[in-house]
C-alpha positions as a LaTeX table, in Angstrom:
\begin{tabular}{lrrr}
\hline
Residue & $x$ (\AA) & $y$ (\AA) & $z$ (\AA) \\
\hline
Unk1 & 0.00 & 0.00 & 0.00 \\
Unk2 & 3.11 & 1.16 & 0.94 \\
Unk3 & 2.66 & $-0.55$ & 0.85 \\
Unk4 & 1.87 & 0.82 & 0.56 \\
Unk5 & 7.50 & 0.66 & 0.78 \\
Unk6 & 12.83 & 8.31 & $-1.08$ \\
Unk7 & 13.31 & 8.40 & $-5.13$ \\
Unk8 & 12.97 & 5.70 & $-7.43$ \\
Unk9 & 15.19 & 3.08 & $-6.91$ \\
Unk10 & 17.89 & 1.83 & $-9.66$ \\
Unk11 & 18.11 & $-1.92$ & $-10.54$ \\
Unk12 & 21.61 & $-3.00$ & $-11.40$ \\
Unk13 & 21.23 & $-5.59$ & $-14.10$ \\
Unk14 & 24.38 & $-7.26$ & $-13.12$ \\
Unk15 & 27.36 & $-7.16$ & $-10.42$ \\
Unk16 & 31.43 & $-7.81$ & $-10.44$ \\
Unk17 & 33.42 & $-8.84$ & $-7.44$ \\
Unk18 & 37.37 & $-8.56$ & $-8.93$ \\
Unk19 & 39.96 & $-9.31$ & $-7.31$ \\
Unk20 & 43.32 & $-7.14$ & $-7.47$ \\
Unk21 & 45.79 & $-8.13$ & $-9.77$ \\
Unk22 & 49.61 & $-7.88$ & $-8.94$ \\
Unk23 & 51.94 & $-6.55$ & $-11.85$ \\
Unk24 & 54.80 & $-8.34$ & $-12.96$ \\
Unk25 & 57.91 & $-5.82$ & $-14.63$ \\
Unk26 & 61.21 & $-6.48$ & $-16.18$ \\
Unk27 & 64.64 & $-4.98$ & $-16.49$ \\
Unk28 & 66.85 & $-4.86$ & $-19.76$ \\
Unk29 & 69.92 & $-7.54$ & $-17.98$ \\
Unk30 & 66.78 & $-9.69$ & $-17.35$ \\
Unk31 & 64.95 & $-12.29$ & $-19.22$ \\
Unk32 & 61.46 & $-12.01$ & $-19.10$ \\
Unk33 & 59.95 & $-14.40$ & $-16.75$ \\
Unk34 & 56.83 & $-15.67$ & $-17.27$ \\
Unk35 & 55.13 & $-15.05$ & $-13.52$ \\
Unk36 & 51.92 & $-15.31$ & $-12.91$ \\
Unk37 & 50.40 & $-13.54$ & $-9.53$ \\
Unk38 & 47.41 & $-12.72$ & $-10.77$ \\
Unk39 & 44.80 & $-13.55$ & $-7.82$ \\
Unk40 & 41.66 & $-15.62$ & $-8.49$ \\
Unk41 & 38.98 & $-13.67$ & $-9.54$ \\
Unk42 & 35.48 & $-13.84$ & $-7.89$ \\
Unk43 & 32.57 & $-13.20$ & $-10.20$ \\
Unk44 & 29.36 & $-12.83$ & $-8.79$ \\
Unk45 & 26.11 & $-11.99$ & $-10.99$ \\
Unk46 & 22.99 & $-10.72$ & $-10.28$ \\
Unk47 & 20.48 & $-13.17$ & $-11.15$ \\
Unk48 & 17.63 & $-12.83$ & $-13.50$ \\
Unk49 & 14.48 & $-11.80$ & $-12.55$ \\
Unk50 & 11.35 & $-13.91$ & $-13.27$ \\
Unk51 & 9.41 & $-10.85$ & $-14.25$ \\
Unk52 & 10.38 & $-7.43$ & $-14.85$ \\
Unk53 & 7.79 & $-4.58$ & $-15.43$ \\
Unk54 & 10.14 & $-1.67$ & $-15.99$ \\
Unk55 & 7.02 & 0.63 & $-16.63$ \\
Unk56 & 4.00 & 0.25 & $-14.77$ \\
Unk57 & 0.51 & 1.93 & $-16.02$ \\
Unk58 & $-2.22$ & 0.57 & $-13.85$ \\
Unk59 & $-4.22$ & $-1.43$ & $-12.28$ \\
Unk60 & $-4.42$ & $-0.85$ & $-8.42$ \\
Unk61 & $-3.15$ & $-1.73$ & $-5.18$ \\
Unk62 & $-5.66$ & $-2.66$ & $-2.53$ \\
Unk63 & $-5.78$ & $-2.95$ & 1.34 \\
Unk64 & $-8.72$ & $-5.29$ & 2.70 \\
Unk65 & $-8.52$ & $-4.09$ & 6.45 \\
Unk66 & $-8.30$ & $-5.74$ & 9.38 \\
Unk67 & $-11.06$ & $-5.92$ & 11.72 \\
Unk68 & $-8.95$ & $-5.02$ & 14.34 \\
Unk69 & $-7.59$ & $-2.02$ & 12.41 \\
Unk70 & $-11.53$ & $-0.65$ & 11.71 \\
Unk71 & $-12.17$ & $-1.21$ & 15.76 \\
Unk72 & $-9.28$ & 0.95 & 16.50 \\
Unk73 & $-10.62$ & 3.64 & 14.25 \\
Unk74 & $-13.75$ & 3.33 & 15.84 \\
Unk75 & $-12.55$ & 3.59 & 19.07 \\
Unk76 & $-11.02$ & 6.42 & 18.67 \\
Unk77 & $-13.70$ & 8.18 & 16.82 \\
Unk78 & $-11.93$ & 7.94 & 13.65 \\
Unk79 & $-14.05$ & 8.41 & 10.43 \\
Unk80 & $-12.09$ & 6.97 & 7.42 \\
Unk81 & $-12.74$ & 8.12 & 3.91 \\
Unk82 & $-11.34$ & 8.48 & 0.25 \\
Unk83 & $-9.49$ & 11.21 & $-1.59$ \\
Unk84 & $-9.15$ & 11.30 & $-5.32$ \\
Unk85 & $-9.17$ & 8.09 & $-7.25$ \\
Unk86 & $-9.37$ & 5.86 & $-4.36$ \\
Unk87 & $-12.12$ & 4.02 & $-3.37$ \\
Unk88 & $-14.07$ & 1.77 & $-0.49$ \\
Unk89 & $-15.79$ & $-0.98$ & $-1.12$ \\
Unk90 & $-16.79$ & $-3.83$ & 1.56 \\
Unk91 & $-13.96$ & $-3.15$ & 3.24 \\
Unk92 & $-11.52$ & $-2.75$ & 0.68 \\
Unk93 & $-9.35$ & 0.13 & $-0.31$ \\
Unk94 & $-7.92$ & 0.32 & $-3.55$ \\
Unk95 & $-5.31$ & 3.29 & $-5.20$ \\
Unk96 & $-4.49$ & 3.27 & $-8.81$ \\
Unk97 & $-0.94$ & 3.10 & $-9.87$ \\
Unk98 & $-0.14$ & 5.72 & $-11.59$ \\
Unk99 & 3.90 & 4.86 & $-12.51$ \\
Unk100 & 6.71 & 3.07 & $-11.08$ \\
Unk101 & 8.75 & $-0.18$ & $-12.11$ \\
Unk102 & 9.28 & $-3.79$ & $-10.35$ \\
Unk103 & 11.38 & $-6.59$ & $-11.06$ \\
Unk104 & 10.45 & $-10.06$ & $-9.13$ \\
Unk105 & 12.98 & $-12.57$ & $-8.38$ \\
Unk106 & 12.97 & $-15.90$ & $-7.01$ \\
Unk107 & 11.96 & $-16.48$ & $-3.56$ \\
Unk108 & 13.41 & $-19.38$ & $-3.62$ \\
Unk109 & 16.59 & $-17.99$ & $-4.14$ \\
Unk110 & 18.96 & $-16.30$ & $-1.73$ \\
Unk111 & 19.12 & $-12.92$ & $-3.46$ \\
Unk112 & 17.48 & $-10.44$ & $-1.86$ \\
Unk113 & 14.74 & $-8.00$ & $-1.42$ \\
Unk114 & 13.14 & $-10.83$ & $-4.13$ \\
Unk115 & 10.92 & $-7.87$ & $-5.51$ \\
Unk116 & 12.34 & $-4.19$ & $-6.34$ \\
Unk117 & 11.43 & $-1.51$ & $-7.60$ \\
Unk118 & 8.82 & 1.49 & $-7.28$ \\
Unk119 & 5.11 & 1.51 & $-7.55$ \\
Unk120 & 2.97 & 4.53 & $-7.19$ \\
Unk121 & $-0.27$ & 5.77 & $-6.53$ \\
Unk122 & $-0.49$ & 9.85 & $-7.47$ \\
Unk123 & $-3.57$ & 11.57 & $-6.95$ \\
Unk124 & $-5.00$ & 9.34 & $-4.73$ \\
Unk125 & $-5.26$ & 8.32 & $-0.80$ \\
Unk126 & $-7.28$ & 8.45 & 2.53 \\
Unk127 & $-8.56$ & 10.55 & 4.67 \\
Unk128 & $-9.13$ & 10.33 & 8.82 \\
Unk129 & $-11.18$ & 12.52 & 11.04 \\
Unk130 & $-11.93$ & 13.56 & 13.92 \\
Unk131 & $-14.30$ & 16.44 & 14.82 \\
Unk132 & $-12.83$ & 19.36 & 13.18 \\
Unk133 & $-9.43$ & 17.93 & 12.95 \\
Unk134 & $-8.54$ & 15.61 & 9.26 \\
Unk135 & $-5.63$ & 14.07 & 8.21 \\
Unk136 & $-4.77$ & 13.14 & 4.54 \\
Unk137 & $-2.30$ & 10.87 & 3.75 \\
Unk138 & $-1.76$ & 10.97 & $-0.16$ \\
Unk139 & 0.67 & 10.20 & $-3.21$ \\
Unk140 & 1.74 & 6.37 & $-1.68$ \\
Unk141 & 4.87 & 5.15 & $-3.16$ \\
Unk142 & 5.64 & 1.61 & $-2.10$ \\
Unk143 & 9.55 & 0.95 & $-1.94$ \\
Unk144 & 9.53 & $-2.72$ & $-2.02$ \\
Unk145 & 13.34 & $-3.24$ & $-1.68$ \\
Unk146 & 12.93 & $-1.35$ & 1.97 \\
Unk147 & 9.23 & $-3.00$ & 2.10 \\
Unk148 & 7.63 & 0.80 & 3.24 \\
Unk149 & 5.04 & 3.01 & 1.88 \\
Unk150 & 5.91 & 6.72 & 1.47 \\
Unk151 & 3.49 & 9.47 & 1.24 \\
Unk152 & 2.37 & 13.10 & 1.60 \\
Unk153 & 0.63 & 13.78 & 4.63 \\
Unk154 & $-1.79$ & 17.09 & 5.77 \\
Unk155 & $-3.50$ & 18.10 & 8.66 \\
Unk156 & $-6.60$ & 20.41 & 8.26 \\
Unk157 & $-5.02$ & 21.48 & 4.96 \\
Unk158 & $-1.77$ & 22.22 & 5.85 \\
Unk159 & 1.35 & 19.99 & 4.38 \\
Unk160 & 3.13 & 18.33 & 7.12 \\
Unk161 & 5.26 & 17.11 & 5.00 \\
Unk162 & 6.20 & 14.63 & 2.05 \\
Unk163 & 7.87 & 11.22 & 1.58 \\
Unk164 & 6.95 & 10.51 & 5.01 \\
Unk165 & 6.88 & 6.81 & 6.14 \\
Unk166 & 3.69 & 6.08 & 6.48 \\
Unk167 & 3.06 & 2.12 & 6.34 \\
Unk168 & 5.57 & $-1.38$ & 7.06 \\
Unk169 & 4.76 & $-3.98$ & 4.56 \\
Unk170 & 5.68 & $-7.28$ & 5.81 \\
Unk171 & 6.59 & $-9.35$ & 3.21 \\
Unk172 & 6.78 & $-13.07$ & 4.70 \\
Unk173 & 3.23 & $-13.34$ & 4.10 \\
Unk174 & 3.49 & $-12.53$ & 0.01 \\
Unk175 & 1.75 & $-15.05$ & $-1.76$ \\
Unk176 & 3.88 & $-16.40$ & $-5.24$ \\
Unk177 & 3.45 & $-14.39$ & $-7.95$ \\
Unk178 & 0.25 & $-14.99$ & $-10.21$ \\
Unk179 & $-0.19$ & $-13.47$ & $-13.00$ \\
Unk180 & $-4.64$ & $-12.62$ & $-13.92$ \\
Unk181 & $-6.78$ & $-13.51$ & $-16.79$ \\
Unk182 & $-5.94$ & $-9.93$ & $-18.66$ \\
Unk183 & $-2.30$ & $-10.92$ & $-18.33$ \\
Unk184 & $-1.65$ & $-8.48$ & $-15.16$ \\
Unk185 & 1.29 & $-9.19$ & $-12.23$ \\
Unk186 & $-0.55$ & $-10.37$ & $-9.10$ \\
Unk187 & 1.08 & $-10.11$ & $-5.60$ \\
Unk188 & $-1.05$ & $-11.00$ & $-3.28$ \\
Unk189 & $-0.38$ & $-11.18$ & 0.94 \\
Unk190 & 2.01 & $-8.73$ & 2.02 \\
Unk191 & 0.76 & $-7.60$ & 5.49 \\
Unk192 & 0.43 & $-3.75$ & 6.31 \\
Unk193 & 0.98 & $-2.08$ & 9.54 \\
Unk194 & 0.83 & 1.04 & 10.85 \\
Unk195 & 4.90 & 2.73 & 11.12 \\
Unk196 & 6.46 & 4.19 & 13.92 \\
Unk197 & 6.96 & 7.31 & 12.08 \\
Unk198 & 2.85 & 7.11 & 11.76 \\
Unk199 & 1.72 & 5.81 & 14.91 \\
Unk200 & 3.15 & 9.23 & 16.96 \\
Unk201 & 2.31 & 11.52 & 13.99 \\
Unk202 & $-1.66$ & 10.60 & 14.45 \\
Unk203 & $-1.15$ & 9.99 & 17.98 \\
Unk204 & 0.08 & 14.08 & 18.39 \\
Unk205 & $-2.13$ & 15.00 & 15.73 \\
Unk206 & $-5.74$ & 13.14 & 17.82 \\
Unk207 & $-3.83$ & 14.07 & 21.29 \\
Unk208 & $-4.44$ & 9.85 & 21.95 \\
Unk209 & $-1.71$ & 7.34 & 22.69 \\
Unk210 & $-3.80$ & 4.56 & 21.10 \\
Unk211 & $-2.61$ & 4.12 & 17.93 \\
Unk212 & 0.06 & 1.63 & 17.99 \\
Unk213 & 3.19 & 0.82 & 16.74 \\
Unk214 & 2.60 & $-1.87$ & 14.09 \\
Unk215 & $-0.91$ & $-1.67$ & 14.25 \\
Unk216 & $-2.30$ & $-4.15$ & 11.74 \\
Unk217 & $-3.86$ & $-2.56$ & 8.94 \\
Unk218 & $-5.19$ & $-5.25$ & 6.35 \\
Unk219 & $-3.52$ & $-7.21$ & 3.65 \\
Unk220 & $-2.68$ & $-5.90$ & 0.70 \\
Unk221 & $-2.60$ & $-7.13$ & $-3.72$ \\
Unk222 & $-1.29$ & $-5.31$ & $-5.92$ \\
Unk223 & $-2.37$ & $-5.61$ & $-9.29$ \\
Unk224 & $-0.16$ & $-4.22$ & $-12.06$ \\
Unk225 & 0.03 & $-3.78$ & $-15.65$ \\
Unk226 & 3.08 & $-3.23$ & $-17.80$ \\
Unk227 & 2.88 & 0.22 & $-20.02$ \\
Unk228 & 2.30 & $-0.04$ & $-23.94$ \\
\hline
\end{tabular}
């Protein structure tokens, strides 16, 4: 939502460890001698990736909360809503992508973060209030290397500031990647939770202490499709 989780990051496509190499010189009384001290050399490639969007042009990422995450709001007379092209629906939230890139790798694998890249979700975002006080948290970019979300975020109108670290997406509980009947990426099952960064921002903002620390928001899939 970032997830839903700083500037776009760069994916190398490939890596080299060298080692040094020692010279070898002659004089004019001496033959040249034929000595090798060249150390071994360690080469050490970034795998392939099993898919690669580098340009991303839709579909959506969506949240489907946690119970425990709509109590909280509830309980501290918290009215969630929608801002731009996001919507609600039975519980779900959902933000169009609006740019970014990913690369997947194998899980399976030992390279890691297994998915990189940027995806991001301008123009769109949530809303929380409380009496005559709202907060807006807006333009999510999810940094899936770091596994954050990164957004703008206002208080009764007035920017308190950008790139701000809004939610942790834990990533143990990612689902394989799937891919839909329209041909779309599907990653489905990272976890989202509230960050620290977050949790005292709306605490200060509502005067409460109540919203935790990795507070449980929902789970999140993120549908994406590759630019023409």
């Amino acid at each position: 939502m970032r997830k839903f989780y700083k500037s776009t990051i760069g994916i190398a496509a490939a890596a080299l460890l060298v080692g040094s190499l020692a010279a070898c010189t002659t004089t004019e009384a001496e033959a040249p001698v034929a000595e090798d001290t060249t150390s071994e050399e360690e080469v050490m490639a970034d795998p392939e990736p099993l898919a690669s969007i580098p340009a991303l042009d839709g579909v959506d990422t969506q949240v489907t909360l946690d119970q425990g995450f709509v109590d909280a709001l509830g309980s501290l007379g918290l009215t969630p809503g929608v801002l731009g092209g996001a919507t609600l629906t039975d519980g779900v939230l959902a933000f169009p992508i609006t740019g970014g890139n990913v690369d997947y790798y194998d899980p399976e694998e030992d390279y890691r973060p297994y998915v990189q890249g940027s995806v991001e979700h301008d123009g769109s975002g949530i809303s929380l209030t409380a009496g005559d006080i709202v907060v807006e948290l807006t333009d999510f970019r999810i940094d899936p290397g770091t596994s954050q979300l990164f957004g703008t975020v206002t208080a009764n109108g007035e920017e308190v500031g950008q790139d701000i670290y809004i939610f942790n997406l834990d990533g143990t509980t990612l689902n394989p990647l799937e891919t839909d009947a329209d041909g779309n990426a599907v990653l489905e099952g990272t976890t989202v939770l509230i960050s620290p960064d977050a949790a005292g921002l709306l605490n200060d903002t509502f005067g409460t202490d109540a919203v935790t620390d990795e507070l449980v928001v929902g789970i999140a899939k993120i549908t994406a499709k590759a630019a023409a």
